[in-house]
Coordinates of N, CA and C in Angstrom, one line a residue:
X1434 N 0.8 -1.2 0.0 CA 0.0 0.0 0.0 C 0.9 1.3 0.0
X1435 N 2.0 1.2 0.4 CA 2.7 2.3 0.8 C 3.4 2.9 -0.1
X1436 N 3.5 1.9 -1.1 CA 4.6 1.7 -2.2 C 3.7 2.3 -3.6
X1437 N 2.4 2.3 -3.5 CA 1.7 2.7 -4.3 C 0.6 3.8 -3.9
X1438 N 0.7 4.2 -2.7 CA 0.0 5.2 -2.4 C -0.2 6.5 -3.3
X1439 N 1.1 7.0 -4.1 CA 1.1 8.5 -4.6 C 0.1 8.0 -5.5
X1440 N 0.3 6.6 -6.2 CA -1.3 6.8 -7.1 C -2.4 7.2 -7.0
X1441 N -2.2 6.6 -5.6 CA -4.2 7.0 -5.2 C -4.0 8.2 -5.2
X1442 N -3.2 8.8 -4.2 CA -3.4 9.9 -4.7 C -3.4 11.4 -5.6
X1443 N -2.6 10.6 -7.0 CA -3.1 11.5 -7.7 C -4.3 11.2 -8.7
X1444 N -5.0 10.2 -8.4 CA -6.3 9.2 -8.9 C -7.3 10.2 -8.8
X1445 N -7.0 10.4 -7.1 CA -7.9 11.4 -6.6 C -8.3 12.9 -6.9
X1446 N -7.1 13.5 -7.2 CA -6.9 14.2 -7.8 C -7.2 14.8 -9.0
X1447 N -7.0 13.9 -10.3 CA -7.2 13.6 -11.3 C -8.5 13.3 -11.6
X1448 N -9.5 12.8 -10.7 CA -10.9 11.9 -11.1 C -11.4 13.7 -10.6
X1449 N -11.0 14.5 -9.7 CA -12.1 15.9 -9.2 C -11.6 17.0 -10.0
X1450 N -10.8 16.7 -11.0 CA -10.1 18.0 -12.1 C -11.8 18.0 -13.5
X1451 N -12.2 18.8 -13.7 CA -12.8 18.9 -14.6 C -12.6 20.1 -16.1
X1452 N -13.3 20.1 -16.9 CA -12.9 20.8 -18.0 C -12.7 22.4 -17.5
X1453 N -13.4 22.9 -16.5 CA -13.6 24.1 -16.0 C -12.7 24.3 -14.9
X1454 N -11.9 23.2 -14.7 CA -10.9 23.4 -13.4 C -10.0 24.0 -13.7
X1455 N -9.3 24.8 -13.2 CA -8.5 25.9 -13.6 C -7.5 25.3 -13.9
X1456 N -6.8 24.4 -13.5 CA -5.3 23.6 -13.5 C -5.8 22.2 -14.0
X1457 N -4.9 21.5 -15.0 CA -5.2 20.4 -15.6 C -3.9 19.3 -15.4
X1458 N -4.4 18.7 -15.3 CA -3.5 17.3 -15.2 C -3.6 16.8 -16.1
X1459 N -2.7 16.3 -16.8 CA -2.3 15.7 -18.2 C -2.3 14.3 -18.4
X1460 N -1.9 13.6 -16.9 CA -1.9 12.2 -16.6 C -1.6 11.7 -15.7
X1461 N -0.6 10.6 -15.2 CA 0.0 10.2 -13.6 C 0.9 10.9 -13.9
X1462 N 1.2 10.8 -14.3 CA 3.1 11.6 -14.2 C 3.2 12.9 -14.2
X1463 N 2.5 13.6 -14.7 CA 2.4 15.0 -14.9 C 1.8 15.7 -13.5
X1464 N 0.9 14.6 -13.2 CA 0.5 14.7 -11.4 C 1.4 14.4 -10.7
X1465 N 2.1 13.1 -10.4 CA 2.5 13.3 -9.9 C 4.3 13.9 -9.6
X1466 N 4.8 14.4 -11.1 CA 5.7 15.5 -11.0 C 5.3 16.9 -10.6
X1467 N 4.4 17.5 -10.9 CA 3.7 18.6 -9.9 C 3.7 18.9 -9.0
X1468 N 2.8 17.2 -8.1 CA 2.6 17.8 -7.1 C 3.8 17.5 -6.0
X1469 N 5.2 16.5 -6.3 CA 6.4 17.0 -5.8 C 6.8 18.3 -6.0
X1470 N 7.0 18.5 -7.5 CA 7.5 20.0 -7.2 C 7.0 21.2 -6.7
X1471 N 5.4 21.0 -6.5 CA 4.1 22.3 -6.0 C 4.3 22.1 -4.4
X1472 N 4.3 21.1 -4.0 CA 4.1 20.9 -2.9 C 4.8 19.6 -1.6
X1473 N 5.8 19.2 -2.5 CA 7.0 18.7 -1.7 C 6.8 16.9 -1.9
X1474 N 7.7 16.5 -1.3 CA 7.5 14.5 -1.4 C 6.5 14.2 -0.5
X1475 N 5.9 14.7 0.5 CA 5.4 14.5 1.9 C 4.0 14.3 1.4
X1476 N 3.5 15.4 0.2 CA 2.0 15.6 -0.4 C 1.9 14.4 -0.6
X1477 N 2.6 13.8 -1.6 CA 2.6 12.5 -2.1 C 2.1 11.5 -1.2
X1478 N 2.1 11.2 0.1 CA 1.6 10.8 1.3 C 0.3 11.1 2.4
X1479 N 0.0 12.4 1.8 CA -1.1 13.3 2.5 C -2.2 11.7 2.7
X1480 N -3.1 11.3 3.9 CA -4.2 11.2 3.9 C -3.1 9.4 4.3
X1481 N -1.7 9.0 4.4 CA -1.9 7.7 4.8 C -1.7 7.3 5.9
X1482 N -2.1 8.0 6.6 CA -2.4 7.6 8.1 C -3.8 7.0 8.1
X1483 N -4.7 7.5 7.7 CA -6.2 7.1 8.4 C -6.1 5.6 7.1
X1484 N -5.2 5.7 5.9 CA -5.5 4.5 5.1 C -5.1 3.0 5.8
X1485 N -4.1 2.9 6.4 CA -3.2 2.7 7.1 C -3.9 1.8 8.5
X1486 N -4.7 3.1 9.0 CA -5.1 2.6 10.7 C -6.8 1.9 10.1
X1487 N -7.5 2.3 8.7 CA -8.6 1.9 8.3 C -8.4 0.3 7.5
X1488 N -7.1 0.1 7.4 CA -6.8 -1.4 6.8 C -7.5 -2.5 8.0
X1489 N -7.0 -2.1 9.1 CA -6.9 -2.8 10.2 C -8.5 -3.1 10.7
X1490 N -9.8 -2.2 10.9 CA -11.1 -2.2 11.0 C -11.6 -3.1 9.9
X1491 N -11.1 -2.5 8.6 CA -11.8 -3.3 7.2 C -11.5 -4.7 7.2
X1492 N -10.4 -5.0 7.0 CA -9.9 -6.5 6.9 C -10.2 -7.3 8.0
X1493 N -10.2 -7.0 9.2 CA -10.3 -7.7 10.3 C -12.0 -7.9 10.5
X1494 N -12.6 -7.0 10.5 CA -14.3 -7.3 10.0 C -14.9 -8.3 9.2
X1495 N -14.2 -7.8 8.0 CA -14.6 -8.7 6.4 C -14.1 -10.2 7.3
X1496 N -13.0 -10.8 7.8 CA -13.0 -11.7 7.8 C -13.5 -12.2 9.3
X1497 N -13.9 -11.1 10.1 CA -14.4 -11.9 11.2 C -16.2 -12.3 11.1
X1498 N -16.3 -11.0 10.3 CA -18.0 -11.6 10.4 C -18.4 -12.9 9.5
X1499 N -17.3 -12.3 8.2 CA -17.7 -13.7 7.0 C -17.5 -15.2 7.6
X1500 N -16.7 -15.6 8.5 CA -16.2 -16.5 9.3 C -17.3 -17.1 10.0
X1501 N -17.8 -15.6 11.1 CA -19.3 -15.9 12.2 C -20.0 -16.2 11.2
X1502 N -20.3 -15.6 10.3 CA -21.6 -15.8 9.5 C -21.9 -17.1 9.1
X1503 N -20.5 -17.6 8.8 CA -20.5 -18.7 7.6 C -20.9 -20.0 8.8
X1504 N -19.7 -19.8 9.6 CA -19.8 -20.9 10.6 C -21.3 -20.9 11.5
X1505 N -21.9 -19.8 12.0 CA -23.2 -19.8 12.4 C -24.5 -20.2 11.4
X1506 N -24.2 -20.3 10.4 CA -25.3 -21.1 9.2 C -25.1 -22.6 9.1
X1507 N -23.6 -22.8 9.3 CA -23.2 -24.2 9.0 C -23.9 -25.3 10.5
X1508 N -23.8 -24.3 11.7 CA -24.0 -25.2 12.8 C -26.0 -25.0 12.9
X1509 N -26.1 -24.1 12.8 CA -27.5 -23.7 13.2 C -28.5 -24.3 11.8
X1510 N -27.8 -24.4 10.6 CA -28.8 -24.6 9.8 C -29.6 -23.9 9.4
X1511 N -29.2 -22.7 9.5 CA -30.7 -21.5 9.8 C -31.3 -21.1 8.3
X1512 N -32.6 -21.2 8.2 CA -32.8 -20.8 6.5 C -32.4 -22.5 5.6
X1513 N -32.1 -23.6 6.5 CA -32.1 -25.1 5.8 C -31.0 -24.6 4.3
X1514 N -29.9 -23.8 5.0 CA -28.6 -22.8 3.7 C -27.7 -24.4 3.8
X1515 N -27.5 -25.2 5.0 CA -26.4 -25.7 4.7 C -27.1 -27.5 4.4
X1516 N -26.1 -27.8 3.3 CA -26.5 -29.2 2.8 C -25.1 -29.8 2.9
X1517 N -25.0 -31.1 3.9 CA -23.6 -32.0 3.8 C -22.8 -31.2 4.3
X1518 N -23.4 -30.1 5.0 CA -22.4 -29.1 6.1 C -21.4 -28.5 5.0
X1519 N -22.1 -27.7 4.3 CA -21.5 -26.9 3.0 C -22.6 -26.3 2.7
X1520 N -21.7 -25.0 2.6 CA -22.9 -23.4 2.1 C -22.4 -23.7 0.5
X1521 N -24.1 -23.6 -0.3 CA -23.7 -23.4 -0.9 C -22.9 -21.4 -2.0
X1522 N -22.7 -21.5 -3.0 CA -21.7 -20.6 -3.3 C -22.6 -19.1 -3.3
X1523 N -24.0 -19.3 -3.4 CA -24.7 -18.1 -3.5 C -24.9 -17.7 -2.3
X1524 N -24.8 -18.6 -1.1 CA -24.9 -18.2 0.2 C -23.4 -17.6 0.6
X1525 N -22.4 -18.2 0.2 CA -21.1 -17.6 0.5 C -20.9 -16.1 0.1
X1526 N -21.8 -15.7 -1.3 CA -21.7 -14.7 -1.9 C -22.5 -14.1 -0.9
X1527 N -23.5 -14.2 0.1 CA -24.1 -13.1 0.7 C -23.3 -13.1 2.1
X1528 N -22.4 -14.0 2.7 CA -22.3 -13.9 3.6 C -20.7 -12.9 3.3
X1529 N -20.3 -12.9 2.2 CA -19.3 -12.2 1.6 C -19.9 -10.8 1.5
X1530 N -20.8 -10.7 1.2 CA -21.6 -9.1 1.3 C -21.9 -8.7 2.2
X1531 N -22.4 -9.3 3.3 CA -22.6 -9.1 4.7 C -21.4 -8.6 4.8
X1532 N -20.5 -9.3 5.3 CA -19.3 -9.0 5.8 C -18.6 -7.4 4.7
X1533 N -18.6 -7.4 4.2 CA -18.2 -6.2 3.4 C -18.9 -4.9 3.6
X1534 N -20.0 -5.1 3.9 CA -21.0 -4.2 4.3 C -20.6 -3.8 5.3
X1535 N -20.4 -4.3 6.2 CA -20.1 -4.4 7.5 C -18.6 -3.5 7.7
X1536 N -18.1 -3.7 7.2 CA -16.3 -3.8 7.2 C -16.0 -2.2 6.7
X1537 N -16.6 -2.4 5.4 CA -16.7 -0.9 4.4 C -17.2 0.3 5.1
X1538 N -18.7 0.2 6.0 CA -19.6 1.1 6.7 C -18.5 1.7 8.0
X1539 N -17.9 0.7 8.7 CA -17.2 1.2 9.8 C -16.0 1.8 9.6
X1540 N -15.0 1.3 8.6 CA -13.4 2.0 7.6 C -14.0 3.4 7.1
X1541 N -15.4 3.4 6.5 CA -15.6 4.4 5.8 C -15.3 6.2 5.7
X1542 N -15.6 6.3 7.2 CA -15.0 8.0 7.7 C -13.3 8.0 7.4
X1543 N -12.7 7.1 7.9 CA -11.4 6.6 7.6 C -10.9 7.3 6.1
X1544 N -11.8 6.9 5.2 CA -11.8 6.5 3.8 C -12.3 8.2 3.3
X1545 N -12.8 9.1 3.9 CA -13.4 10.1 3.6 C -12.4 11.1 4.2
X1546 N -11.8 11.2 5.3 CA -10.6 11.5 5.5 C -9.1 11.7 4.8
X1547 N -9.0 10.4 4.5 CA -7.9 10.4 3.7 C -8.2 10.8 2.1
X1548 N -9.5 11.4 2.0 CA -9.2 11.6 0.3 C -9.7 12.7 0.7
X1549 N -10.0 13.5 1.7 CA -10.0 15.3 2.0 C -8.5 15.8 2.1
X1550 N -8.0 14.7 2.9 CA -6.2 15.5 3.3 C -5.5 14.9 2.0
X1551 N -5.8 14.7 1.3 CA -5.3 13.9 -0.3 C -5.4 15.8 -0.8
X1552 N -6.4 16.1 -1.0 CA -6.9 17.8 -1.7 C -6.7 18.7 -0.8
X1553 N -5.8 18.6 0.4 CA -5.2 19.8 1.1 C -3.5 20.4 0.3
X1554 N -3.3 21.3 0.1 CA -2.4 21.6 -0.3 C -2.5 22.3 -1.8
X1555 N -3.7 21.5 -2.7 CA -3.8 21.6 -3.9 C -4.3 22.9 -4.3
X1556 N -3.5 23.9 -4.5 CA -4.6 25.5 -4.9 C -5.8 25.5 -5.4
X1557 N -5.2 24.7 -6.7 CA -6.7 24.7 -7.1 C -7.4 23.7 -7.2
X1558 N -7.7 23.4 -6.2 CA -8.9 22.4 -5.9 C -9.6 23.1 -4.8
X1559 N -9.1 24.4 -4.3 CA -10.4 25.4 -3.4 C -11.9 25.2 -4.0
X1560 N -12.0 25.5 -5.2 CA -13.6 25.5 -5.4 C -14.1 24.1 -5.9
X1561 N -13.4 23.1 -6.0 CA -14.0 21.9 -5.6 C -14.4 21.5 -4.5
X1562 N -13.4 21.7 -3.9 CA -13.6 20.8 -2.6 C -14.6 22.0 -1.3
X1563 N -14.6 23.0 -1.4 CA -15.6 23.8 -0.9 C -16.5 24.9 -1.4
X1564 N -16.6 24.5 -2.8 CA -17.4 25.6 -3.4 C -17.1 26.8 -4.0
X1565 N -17.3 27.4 -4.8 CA -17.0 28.8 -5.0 C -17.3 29.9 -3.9
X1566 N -16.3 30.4 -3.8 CA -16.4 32.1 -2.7 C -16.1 31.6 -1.0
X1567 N -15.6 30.2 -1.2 CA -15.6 29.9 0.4 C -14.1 29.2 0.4
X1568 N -13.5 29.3 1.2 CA -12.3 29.5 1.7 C -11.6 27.8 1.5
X1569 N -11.1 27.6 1.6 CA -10.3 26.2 1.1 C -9.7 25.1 2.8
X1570 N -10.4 24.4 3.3 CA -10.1 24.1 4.8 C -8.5 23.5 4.8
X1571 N -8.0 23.7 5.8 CA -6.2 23.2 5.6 C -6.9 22.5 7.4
X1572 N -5.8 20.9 6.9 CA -6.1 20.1 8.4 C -4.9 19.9 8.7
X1573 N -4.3 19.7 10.1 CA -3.3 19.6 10.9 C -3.2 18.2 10.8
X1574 N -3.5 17.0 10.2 CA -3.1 15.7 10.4 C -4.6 15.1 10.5
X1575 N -5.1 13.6 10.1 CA -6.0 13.3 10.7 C -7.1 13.3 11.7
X1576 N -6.6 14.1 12.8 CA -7.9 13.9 13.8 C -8.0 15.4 13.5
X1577 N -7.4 16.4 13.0 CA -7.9 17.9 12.5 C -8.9 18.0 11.7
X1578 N -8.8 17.0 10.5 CA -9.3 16.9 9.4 C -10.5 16.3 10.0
X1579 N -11.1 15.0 10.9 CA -12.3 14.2 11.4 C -13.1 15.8 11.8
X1580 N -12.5 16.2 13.0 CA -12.9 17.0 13.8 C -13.8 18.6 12.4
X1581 N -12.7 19.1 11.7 CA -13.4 20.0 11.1 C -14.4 19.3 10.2
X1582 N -14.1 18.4 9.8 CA -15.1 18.2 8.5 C -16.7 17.5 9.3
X1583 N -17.1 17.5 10.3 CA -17.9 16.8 11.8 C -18.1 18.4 11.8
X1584 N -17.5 19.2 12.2 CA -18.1 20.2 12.9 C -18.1 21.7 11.8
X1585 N -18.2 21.1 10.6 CA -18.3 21.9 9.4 C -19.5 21.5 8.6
X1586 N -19.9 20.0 8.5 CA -20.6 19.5 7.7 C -21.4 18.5 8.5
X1587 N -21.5 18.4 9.7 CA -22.2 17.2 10.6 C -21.5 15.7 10.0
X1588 N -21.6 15.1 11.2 CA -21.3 13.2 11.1 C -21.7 12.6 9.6
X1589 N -22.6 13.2 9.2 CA -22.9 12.5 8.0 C -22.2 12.6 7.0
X1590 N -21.7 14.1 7.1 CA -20.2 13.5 5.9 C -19.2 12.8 5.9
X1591 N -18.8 12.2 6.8 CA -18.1 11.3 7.7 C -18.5 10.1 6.3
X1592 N -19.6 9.8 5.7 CA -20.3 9.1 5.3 C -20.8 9.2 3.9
X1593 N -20.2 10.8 3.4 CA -20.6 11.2 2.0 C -20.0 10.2 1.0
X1594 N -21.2 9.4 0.1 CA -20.3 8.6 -0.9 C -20.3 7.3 -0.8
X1595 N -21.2 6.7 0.5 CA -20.9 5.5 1.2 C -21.9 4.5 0.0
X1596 N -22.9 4.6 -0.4 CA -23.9 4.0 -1.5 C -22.9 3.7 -2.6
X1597 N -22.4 4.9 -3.1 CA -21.8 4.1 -4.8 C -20.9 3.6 -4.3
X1598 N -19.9 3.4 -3.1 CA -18.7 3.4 -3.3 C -19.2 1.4 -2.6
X1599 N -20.4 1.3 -2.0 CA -20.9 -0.1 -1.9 C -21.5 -0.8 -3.5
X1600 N -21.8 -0.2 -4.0 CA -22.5 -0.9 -5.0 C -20.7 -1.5 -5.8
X1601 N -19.5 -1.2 -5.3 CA -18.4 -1.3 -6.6 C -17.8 -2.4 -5.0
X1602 N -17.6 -2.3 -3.8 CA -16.8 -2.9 -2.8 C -17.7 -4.1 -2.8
X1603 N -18.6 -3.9 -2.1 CA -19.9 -5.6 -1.6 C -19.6 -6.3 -2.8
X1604 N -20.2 -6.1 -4.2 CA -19.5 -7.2 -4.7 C -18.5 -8.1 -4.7
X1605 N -17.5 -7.0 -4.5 CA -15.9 -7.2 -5.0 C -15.6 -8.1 -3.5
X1606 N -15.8 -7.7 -2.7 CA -15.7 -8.7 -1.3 C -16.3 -10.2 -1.6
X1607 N -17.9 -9.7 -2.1 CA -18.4 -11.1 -1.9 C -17.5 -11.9 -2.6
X1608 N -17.1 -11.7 -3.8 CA -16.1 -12.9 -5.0 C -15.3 -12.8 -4.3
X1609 N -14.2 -12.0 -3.8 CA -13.1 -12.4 -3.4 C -13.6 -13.2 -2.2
X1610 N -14.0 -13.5 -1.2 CA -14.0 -14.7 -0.2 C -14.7 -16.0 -0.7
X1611 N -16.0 -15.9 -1.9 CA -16.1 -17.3 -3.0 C -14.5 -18.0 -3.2
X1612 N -14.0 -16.8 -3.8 CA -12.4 -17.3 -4.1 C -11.7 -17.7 -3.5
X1613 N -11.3 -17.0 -2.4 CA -10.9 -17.3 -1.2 C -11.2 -18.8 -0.9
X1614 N -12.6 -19.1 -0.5 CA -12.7 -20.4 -0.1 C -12.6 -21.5 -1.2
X1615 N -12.9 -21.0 -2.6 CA -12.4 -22.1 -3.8 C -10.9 -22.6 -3.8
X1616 N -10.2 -21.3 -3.4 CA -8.6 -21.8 -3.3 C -8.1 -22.3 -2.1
X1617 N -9.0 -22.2 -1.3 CA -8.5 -23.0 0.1 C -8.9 -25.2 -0.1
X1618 N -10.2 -24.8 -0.8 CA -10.7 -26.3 -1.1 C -9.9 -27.2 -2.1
X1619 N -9.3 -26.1 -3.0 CA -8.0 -26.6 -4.4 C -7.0 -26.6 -3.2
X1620 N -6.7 -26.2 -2.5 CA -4.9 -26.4 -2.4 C -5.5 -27.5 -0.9
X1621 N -6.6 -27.8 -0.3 CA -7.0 -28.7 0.8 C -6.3 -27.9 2.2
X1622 N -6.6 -26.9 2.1 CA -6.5 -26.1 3.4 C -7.7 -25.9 4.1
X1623 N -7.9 -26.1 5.6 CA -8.4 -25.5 6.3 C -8.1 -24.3 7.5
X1624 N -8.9 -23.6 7.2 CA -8.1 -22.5 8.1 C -9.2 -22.6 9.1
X1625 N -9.0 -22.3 10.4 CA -10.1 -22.1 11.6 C -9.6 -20.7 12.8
X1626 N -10.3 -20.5 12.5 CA -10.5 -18.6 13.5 C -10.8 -19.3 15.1
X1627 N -10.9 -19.7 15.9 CA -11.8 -20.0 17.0 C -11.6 -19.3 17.8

């Protein structure tokens, strides 16, 4: 993640530039030689602390609930889901979604965080990121950035974005733990959480 962080953040960057944005970015490279030379090697890093401390909530959820879930259907039978003590794959896919759901909702302020302190520094990204005629917020580090953007915009921005940004993750979770458990059944591994 570390190693490829300046992408994201010039992704981020790059995806909120529009035809009317005063400054243009040409591509990755042109971003990210800019914003070393605009605004130093450190920019390049803006926002990876909360990516960082939000790995640890997301991953550790996704696999603790998909786990409970899985194993709580298998012993309980609940909904007559398990046959020969095996879910089948459409049930893995929801309990993959569950868990993603789950994982994604709580990382998410996390995730809203680090792509605000991603667009601190950037001049012109003032009237994106707050509008025309309104002043451009500068955060002191992560808990600056929680704090104003809470007491600038209420808790719910904490949360702006959380719908699309599930309709592209829940998927992507559910298949990756199908997978997950396909390649554990190919290579005859068991793994157990207890």
């Amino acid at each position: 993640m570390s190693a490829t962080y300046p992408m994201d953040m010039v992704r981020g960057r790059i995806t909120v530039q529009t035809e009317k944005s005063p400054y243009q970015y040409r591509g990755m490279f042109h971003a990210l030689g800019t914003v070393y030379r605009e605004e130093g090697f450190r920019a390049l890093y803006r926002g990876w602390l909360p990516s960082v401390i939000g790995v640890v909530p997301y991953v550790g959820l996704n696999f603790a609930v998909y786990e409970s879930l899985k194993d709580w259907l298998l012993q309980s039978n609940a909904f007559d889901l398990a046959k020969d003590n095996e879910l089948h794959v459409v049930t893995r896919l929801g309990c993959g979604a569950v868990a993603g759901t789950i994982g994604q909702t709580v990382a998410y302020p996390l995730d809203v965080v680090r792509r605000r302190m991603q667009m601190v520094g950037w001049s012109h990204a003032a009237s994106i990121v707050t509008g025309e005629g309104k002043e451009a917020l500068q955060y002191n580090g992560m808990i600056d950035a929680f704090r104003k953007t809470v007491r600038h915009e209420g808790f719910g921005a904490l949360y702006k974005g959380l719908v699309p940004n599930s309709v592209k993750v829940v998927p992507s979770i559910a298949i990756a733990f199908v997978t997950y458990e396909a390649v554990k059944d190919v290579l005859g591994v068991e793994m157990r959480i207890d």
